[in-house]
mmCIF file of C-alpha atoms and ligand atoms in Angstrom:
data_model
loop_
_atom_site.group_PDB
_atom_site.id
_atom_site.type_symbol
_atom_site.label_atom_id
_atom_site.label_comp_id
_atom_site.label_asym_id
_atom_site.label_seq_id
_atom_site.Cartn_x
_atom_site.Cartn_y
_atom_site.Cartn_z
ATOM 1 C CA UNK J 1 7.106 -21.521 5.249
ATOM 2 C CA UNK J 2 8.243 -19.818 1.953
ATOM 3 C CA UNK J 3 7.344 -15.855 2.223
ATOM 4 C CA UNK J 4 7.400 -12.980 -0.539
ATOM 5 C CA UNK J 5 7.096 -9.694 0.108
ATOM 6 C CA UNK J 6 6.134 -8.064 -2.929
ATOM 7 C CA UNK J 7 5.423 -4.384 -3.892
ATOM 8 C CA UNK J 8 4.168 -1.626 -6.461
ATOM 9 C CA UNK J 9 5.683 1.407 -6.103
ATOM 10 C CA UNK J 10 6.179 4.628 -8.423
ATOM 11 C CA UNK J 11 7.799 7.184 -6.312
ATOM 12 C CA UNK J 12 9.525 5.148 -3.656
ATOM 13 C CA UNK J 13 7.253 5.321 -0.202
ATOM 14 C CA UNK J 14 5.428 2.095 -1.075
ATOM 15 C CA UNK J 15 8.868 0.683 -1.502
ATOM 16 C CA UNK J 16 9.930 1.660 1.627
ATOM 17 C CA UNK J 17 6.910 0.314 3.936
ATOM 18 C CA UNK J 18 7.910 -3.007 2.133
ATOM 19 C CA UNK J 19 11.796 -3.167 3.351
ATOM 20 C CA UNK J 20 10.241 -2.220 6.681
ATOM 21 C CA UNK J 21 8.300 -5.336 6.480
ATOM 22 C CA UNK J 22 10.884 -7.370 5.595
ATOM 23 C CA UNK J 23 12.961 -6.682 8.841
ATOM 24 C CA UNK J 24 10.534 -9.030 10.868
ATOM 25 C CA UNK J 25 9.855 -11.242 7.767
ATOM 26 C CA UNK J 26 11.907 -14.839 9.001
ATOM 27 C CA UNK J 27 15.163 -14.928 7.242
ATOM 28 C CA UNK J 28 15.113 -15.994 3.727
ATOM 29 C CA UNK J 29 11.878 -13.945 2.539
ATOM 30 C CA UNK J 30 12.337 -12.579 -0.736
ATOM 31 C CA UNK J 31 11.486 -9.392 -1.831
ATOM 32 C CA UNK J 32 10.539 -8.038 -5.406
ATOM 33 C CA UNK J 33 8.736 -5.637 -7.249
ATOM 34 C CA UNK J 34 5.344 -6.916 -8.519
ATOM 35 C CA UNK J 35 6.710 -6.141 -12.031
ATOM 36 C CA UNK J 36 9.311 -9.305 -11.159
ATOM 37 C CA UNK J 37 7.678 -11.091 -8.710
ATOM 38 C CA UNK J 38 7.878 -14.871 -9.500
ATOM 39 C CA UNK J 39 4.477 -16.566 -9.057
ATOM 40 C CA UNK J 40 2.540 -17.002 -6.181
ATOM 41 C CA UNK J 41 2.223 -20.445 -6.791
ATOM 42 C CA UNK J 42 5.829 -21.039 -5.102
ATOM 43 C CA UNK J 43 5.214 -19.518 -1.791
ATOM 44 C CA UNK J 44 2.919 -19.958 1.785
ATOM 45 C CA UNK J 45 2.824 -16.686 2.745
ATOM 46 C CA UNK J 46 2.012 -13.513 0.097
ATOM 47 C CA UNK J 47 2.226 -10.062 1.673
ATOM 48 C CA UNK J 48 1.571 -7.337 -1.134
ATOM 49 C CA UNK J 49 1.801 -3.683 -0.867
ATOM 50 C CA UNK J 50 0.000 -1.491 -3.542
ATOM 51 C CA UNK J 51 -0.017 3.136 -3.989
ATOM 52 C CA UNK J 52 -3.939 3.927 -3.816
ATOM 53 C CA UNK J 53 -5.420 4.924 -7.239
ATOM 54 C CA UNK J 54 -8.808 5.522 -6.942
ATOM 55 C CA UNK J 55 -9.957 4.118 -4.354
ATOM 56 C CA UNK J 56 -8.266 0.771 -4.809
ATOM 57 C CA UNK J 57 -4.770 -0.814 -5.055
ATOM 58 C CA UNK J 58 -3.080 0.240 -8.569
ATOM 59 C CA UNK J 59 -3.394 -1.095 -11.510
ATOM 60 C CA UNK J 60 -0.016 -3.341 -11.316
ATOM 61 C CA UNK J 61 -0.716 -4.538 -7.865
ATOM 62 C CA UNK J 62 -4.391 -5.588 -8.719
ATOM 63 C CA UNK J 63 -3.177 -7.871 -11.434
ATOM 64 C CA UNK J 64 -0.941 -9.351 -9.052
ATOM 65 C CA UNK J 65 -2.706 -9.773 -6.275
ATOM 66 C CA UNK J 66 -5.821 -11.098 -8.532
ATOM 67 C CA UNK J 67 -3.326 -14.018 -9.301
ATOM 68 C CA UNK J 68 -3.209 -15.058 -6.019
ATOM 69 C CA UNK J 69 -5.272 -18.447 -4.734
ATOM 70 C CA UNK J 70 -5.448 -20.555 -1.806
ATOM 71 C CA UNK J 71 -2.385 -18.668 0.052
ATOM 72 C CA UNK J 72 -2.003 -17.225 2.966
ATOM 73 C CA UNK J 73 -2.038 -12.855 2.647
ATOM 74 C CA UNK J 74 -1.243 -9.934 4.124
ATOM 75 C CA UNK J 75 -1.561 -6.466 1.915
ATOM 76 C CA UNK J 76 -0.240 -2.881 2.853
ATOM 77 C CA UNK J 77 -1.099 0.123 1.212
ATOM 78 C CA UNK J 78 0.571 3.845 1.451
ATOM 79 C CA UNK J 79 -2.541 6.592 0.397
ATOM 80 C CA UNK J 80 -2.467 10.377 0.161
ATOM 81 C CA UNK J 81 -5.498 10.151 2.419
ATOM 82 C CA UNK J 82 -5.727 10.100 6.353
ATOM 83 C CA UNK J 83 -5.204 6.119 6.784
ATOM 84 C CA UNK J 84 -8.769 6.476 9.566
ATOM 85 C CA UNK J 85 -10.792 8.270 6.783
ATOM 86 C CA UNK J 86 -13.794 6.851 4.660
ATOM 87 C CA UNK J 87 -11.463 7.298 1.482
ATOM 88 C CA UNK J 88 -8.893 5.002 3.026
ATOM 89 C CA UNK J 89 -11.466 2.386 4.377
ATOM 90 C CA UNK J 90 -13.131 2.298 0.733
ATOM 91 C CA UNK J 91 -9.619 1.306 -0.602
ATOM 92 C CA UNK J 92 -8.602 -1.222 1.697
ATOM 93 C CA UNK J 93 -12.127 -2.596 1.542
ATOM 94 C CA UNK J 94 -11.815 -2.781 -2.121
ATOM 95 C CA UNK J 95 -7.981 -3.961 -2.026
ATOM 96 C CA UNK J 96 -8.860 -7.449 0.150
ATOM 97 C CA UNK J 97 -11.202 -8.359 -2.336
ATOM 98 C CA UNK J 98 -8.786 -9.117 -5.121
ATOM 99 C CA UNK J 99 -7.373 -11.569 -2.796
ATOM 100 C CA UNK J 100 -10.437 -12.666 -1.734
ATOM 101 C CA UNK J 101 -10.030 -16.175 -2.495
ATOM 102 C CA UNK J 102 -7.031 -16.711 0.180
ATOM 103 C CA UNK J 103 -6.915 -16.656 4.013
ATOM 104 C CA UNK J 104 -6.217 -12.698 4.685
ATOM 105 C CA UNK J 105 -4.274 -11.871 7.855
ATOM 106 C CA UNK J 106 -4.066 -8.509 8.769
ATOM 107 C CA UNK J 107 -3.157 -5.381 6.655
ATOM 108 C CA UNK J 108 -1.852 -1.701 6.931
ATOM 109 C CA UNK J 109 -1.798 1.773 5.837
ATOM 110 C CA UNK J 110 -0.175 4.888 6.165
ATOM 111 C CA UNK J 111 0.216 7.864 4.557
ATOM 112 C CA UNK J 112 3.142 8.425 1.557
ATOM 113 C CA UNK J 113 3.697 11.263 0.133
ATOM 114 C CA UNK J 114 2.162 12.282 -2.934
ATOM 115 C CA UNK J 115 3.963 12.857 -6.145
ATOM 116 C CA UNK J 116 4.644 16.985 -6.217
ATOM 117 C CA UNK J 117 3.864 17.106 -10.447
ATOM 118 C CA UNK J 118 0.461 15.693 -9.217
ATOM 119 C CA UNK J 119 0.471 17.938 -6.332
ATOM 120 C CA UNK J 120 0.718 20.740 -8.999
ATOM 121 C CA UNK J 121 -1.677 19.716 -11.227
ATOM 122 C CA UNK J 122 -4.255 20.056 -8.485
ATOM 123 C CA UNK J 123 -2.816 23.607 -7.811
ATOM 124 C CA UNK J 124 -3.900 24.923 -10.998
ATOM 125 C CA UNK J 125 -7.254 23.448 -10.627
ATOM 126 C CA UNK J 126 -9.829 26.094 -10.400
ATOM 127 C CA UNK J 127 -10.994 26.405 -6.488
ATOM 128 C CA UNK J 128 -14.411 25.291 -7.902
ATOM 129 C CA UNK J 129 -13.226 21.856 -9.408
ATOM 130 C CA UNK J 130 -13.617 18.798 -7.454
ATOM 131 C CA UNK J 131 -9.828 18.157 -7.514
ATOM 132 C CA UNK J 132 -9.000 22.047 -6.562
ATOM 133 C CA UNK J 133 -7.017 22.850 -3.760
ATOM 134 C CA UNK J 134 -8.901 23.779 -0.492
ATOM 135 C CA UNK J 135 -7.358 24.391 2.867
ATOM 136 C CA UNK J 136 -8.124 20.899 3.836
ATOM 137 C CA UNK J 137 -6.706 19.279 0.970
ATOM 138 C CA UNK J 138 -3.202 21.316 0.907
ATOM 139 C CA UNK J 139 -3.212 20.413 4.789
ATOM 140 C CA UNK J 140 -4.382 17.065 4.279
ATOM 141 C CA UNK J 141 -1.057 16.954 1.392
ATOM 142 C CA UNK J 142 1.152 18.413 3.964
ATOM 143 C CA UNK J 143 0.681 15.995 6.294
ATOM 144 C CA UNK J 144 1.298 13.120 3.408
ATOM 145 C CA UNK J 145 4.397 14.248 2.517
ATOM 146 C CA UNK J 146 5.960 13.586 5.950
ATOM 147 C CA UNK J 147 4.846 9.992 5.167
ATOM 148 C CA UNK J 148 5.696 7.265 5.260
ATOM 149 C CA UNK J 149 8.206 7.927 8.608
ATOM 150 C CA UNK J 150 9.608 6.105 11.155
ATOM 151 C CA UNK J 151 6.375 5.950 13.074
ATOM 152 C CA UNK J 152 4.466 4.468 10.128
ATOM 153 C CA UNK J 153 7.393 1.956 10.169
ATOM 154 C CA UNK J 154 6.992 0.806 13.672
ATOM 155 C CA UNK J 155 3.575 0.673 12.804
ATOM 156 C CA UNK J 156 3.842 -1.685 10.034
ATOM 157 C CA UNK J 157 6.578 -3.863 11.947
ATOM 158 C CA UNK J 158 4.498 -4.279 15.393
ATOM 159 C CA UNK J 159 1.286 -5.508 12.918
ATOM 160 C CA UNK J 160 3.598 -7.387 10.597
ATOM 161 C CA UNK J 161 5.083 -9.356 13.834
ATOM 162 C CA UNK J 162 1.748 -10.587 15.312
ATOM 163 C CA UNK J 163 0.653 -11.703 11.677
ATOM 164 C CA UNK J 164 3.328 -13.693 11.565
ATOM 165 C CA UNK J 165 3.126 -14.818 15.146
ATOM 166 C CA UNK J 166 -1.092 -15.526 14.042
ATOM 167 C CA UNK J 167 0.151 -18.639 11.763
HETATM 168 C C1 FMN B 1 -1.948 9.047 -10.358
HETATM 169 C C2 FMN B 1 -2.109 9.023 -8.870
HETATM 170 C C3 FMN B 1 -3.360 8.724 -8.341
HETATM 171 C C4 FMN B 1 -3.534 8.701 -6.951
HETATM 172 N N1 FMN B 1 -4.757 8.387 -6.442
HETATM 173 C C5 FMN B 1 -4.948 8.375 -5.099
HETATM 174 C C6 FMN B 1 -6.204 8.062 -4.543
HETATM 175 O O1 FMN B 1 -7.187 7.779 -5.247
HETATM 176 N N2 FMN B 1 -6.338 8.094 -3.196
HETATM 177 C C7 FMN B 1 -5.305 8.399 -2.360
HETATM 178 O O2 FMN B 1 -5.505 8.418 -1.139
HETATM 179 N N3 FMN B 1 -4.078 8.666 -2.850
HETATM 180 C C8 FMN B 1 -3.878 8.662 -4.185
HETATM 181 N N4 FMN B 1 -2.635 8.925 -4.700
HETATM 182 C C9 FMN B 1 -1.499 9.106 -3.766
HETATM 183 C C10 FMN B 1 -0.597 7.859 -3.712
HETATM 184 O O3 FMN B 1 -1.348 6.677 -3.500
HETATM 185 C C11 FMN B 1 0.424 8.003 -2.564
HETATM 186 O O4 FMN B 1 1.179 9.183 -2.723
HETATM 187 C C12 FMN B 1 1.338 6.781 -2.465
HETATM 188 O O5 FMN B 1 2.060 6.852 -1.250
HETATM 189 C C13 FMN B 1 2.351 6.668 -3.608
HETATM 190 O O6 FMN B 1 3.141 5.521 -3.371
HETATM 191 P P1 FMN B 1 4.514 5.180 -4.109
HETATM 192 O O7 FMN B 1 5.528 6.222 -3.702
HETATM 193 O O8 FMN B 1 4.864 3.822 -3.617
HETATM 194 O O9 FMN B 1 4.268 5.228 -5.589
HETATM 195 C C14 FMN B 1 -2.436 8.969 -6.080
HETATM 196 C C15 FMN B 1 -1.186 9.273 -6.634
HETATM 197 C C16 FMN B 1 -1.013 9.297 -8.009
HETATM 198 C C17 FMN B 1 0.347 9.623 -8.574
#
């Protein structure tokens, strides 16, 4: 069974969840960014981990993944939200169906920690604005940016291992 892992990833946690992956990925999987990421078309098994934006999997991911057909798929996602929360539900949800048209076996989030410029932007926000900083925000930011850790990898590694023992 030919297996890709592939990934988007702009500050590196993304990134990281995927190389996690790979360790229980049978030897040979290859591994690329979805900006060089051959085609689907050449492998069985399509596991694809995307940064949340809005709700969904970003922008470079979703092209990706919306290429896929007929495969077998895992995705993984890493969120500034608390993986159990609505937020992170209504991404996921929204994530499987641009692979919709393939067999989907499992997927995973966690937490990664969110870009500090962005983080900054939202402290200048006026307390009033829906993007301002409230308690539960800055603690719900503080808590992301101890993400993803080696508990989030063991996570991803103990679902990654039955998927693969699913098939
Ligand atoms: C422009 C931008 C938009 C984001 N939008 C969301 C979002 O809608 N929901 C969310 O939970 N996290 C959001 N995040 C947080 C990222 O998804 C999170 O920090 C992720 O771990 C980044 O992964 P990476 O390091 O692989 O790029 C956003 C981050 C950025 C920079």
């Amino acid at each position: 069974m030919k297996t890709l892992v592939t990934y988007s990833s702009l500050t590196g946690n993304t990134k990281r969840v995927a190389e996690a992956i790979l360790e229980v990925m049978p030897e040979g999987t290859a591994i690329y960014s979805v900006e060089e990421a051959p085609s689907p078309e050449n492998y069985d098994l399509i596991i694809v981990g995307f940064w949340a934006d809005r709700t969904n999997a970003d922008k470079k991911a979703q092209k990706y993944m919306e290429q896929i057909k007929g495969k077998k798929v895992a995705i993984f996602g890493t969120l500034g939200a608390y993986p159990d929360s609505d937020h992170a539900k209504e991404t996921m949800k929204n994530a499987r169906e641009l692979v919709k048209e393939n067999e989907i076996l499992g997927d995973f989030l966690c937490q990664g920690k969110v870009d500090p410029k962005l983080v900054a932007r939202f402290e200048n926000l006026p307390a009033d604005h829906p993007h301002g900083m409230t308690p539960e925000r800055k603690a719900r930011l503080q808590e992301a940016s101890k993400h993803p850790n080696e508990e989030d990898f063991i996570k991803a590694k103990k679902i990654f291992t039955e998927i693969l023992k699913s098939i």
